[in-house]
Each structure stands twice: as C-alpha cells, then as structure tokens.
PDB file of C-alpha atoms in Angstrom:
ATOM      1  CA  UNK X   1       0.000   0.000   0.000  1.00 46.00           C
ATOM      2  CA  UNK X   2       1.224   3.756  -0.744  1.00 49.00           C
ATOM      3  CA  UNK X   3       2.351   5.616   2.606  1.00 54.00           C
ATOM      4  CA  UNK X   4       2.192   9.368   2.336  1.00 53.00           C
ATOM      5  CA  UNK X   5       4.556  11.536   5.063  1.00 54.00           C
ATOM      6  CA  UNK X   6       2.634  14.760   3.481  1.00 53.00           C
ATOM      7  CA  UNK X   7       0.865  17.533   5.336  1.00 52.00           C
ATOM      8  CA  UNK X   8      -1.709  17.720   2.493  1.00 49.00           C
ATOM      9  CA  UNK X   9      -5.249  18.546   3.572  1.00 48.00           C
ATOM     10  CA  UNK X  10      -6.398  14.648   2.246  1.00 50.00           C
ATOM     11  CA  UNK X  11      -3.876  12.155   2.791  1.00 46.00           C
ATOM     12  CA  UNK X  12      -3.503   8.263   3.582  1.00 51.00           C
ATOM     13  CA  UNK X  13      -3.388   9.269   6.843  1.00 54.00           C
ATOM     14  CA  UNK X  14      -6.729  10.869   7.017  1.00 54.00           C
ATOM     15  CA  UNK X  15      -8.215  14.318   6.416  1.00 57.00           C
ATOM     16  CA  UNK X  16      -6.050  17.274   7.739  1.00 64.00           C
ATOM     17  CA  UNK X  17      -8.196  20.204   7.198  1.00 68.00           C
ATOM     18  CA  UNK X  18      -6.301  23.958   7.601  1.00 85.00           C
ATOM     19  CA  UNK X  19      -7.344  27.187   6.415  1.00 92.00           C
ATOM     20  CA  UNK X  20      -6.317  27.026   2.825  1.00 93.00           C
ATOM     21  CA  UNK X  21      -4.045  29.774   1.500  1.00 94.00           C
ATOM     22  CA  UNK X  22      -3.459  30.891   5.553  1.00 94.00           C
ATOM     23  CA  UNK X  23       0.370  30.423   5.006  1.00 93.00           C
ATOM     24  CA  UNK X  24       0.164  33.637   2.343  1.00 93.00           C
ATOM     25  CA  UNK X  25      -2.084  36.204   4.048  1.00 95.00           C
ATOM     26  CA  UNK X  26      -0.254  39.431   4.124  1.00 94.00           C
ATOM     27  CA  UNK X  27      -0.503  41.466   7.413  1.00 95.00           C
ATOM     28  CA  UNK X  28      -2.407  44.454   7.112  1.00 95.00           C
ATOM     29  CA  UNK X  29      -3.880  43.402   4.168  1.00 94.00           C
ATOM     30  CA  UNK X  30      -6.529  46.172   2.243  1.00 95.00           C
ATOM     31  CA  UNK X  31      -8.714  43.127   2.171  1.00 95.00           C
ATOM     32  CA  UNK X  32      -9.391  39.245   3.021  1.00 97.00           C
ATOM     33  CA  UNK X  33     -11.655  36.771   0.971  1.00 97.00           C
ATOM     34  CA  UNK X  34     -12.698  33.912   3.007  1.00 96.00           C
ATOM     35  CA  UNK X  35     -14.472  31.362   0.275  1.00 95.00           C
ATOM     36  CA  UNK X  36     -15.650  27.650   0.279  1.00 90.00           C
ATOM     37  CA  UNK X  37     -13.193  26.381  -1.943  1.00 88.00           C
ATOM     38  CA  UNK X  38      -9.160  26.675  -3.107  1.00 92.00           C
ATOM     39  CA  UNK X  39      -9.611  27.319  -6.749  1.00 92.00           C
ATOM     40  CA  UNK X  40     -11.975  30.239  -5.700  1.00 93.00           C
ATOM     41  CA  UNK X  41      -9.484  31.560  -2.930  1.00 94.00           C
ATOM     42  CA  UNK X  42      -6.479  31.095  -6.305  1.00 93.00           C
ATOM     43  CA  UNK X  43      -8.891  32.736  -8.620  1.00 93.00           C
ATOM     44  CA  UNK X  44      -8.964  35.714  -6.121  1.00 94.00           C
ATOM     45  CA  UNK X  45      -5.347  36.141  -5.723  1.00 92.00           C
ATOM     46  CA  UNK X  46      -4.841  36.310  -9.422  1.00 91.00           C
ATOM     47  CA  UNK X  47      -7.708  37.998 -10.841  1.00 91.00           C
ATOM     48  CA  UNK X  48      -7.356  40.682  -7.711  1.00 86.00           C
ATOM     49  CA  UNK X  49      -3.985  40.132  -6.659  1.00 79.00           C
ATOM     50  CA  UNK X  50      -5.610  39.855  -2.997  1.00 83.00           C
ATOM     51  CA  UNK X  51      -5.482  37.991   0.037  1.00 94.00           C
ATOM     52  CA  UNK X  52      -8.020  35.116   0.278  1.00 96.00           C
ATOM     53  CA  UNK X  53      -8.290  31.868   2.122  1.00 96.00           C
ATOM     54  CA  UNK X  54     -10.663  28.934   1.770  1.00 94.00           C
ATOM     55  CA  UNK X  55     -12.251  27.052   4.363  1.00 91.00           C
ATOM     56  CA  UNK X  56     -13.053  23.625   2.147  1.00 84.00           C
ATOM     57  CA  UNK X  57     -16.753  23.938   3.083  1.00 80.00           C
ATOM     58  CA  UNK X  58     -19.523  26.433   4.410  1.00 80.00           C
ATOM     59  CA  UNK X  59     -19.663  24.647   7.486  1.00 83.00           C
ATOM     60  CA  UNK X  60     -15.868  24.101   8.770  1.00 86.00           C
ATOM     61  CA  UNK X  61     -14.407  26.994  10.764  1.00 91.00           C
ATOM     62  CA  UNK X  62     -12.109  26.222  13.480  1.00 92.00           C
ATOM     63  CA  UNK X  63     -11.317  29.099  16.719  1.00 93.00           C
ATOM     64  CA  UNK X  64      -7.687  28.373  15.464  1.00 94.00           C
ATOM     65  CA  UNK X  65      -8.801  30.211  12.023  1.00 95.00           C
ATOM     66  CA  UNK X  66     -10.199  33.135  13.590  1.00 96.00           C
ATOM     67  CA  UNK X  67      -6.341  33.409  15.746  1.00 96.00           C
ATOM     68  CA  UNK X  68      -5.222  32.858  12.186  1.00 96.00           C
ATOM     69  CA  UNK X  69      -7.222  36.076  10.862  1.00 96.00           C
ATOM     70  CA  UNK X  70      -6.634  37.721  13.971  1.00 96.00           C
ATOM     71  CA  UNK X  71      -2.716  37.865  13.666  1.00 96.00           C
ATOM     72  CA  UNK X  72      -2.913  38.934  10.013  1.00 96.00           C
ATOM     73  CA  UNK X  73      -5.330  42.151  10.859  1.00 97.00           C
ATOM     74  CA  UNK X  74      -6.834  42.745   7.666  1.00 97.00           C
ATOM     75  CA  UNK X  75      -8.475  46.210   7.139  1.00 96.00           C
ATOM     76  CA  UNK X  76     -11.649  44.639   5.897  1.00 97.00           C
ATOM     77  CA  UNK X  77     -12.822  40.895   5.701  1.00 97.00           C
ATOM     78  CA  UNK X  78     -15.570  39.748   3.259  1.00 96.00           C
ATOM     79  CA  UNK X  79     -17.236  36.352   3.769  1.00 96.00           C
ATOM     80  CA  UNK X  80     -18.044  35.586  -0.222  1.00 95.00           C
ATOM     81  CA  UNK X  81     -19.561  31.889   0.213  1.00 92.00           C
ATOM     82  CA  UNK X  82     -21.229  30.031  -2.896  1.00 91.00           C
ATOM     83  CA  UNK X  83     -25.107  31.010  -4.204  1.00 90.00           C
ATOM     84  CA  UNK X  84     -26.623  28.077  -2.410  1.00 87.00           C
ATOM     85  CA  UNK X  85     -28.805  27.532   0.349  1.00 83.00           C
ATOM     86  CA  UNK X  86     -25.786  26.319   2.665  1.00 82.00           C
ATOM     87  CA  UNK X  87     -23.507  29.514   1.732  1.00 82.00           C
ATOM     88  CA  UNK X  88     -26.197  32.201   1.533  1.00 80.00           C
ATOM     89  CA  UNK X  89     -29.593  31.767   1.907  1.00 73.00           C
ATOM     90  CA  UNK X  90     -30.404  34.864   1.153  1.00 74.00           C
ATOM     91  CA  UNK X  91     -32.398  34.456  -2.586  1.00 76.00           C
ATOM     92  CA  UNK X  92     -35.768  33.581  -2.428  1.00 80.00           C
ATOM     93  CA  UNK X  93     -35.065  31.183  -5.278  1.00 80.00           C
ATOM     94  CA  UNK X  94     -32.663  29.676  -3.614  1.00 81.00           C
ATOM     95  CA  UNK X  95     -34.905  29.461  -0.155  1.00 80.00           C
ATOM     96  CA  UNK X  96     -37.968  27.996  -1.881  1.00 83.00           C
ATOM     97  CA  UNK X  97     -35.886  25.685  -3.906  1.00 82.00           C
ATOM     98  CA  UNK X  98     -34.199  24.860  -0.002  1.00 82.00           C
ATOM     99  CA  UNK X  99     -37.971  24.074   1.325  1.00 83.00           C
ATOM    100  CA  UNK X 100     -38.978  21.669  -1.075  1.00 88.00           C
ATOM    101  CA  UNK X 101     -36.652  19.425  -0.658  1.00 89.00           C
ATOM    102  CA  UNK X 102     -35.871  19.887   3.131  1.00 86.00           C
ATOM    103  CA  UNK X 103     -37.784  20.052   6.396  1.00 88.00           C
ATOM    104  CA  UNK X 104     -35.776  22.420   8.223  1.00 85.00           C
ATOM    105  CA  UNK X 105     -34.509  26.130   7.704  1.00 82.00           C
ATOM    106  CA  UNK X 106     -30.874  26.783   5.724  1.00 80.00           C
ATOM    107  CA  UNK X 107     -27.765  26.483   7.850  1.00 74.00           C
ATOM    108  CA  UNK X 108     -26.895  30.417   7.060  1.00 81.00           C
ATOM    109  CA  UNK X 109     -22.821  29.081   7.025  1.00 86.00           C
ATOM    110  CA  UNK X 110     -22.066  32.759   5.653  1.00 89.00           C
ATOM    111  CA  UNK X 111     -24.190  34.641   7.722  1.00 89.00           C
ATOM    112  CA  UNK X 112     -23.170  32.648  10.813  1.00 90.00           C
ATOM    113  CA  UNK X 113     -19.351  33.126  10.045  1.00 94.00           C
ATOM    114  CA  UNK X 114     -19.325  37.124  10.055  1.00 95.00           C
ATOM    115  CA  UNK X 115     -21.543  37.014  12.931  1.00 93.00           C
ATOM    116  CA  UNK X 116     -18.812  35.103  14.615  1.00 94.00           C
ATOM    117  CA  UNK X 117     -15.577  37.056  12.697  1.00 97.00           C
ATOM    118  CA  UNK X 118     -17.449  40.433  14.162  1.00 97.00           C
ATOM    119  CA  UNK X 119     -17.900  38.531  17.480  1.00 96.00           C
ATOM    120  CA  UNK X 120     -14.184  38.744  17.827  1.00 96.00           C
ATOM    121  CA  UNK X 121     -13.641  42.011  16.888  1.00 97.00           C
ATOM    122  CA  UNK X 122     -12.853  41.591  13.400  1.00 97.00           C
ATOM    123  CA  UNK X 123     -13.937  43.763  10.526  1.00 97.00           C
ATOM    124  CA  UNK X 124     -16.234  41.408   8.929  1.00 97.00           C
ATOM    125  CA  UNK X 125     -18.880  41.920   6.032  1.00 97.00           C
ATOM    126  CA  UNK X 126     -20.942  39.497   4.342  1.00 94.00           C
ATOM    127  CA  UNK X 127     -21.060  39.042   0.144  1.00 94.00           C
ATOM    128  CA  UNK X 128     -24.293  38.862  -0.789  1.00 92.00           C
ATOM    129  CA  UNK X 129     -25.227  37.639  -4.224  1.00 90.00           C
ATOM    130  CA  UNK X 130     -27.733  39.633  -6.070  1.00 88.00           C
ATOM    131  CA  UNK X 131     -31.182  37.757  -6.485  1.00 86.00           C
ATOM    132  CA  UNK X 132     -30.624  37.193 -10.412  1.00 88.00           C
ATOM    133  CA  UNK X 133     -27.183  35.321  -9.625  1.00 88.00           C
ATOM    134  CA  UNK X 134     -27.864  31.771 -11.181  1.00 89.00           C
ATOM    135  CA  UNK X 135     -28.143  29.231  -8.368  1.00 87.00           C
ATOM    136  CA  UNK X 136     -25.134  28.090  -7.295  1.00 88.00           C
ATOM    137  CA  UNK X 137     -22.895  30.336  -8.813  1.00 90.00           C
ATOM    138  CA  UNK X 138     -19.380  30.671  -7.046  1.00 91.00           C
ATOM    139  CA  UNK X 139     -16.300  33.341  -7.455  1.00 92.00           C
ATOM    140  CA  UNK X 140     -15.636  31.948 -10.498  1.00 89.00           C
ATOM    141  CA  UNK X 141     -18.741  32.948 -12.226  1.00 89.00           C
ATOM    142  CA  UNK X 142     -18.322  36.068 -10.577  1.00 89.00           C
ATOM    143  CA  UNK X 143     -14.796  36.657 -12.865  1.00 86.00           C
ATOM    144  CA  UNK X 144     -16.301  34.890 -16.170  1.00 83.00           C
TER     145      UNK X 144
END
C-alpha cells in the first residue's frame, strides 16, 4: 500500500483540514476573501492580486482560524460563500428551492461566520449575491 509523510489537507493518513491559503495572508492586508473552496481563494489572488483563504466547506471553521485572521489584521474581511442555500440563503429562489426538498430552515454558514468574525472584533462583512445570480454560482462565475 502507498504511505504518504505529506501535510496535504487529504492524505492516507486521514483528512487534515487547515485554512487554505493561511500560510500567504499578508498582514495588514486592504482586504481578506474567506471562500468555500481553493480554486476560488487562487482565482482571487490572481484575478485581484488579494489575500483570500478557503475554508473547504460552508460549514468548517475552526477558533484556530479566527487566531489565524486575527494575527494577520486585515483592514476589511468579506465572507463571499457560494449562491446556495448552505452559503447564503439569502435568494428567495434559492430558499424555496431549499424548502422543497428539506424540512428544516438553511444552515446560514455565511451569515453565521461574520456574525462570529465580528464577534471577535474583526472587521467582517458578508457578500451577498444579487437575487438574479444563477443558483449556485461561485467566485468563479463572478470573474467569467
């Protein structure tokens, strides 16, 4: 069987999850992105030349990534999740096409990781997508 001594995120070893792209953030940055995914967080830093980090999925923030954001001290942080019902909620395309196929409300990821960013003191806003976004549509769209 393959052994793998690697600190990648998914490995033999099992899943190592960091805060993608945390390793580059430049202190005092004008801005921070904090997306779902690494090829949106890349797609940031070369289409804006700007800091971004991804936290490979709406629902996975550690206390250890807010230190993370602390020490950097970005001027301004913007929470730019997905156009889905897990990143924004927000559409009320999205949030009808949410309650017919689930019982319960939207997790509100996005909404519930500025809350916490602003919680400890940090200059946090949250991206909302306008309501004739497509479904679904990610940073990437956003640049097409």
């Amino acid at each position: 069987a393959p052994t793998c001594a690697c600190k990648k995120w998914l490995s033999p070893g099992g899943s190592r999850l960091t805060l993608y792209g945390a390793h580059r953030l430049t202190p005092g940055a004008d801005v921070l992105v904090i997306c779902e995914n690494p090829v949106d967080s890349l797609l940031i830093r070369q289409e804006w030349e700007g800091d971004a980090v991804a936290t490979l999925g709406v629902s996975i923030w550690k206390d250890e990534y807010t230190e993370i954001v602390c020490q950097a001290a970005p001027q301004q942080i913007v929470v730019w999740f997905d156009n889905d019902a897990p990143g924004q909620a927000t559409n009320p395309a999205i949030l009808a096409e949410w309650a017919a196929r689930h019982p319960h409300a939207p997790p509100l990821n996005g909404i519930k990781l500025t809350n916490r960013l602003l919680a400890a003191g940090l200059p946090a806003v949250f991206y909302r997508w306008g309501d004739d976004a497509p479904i679904g549509a990610d940073i990437g769209d956003f640049f097409k």
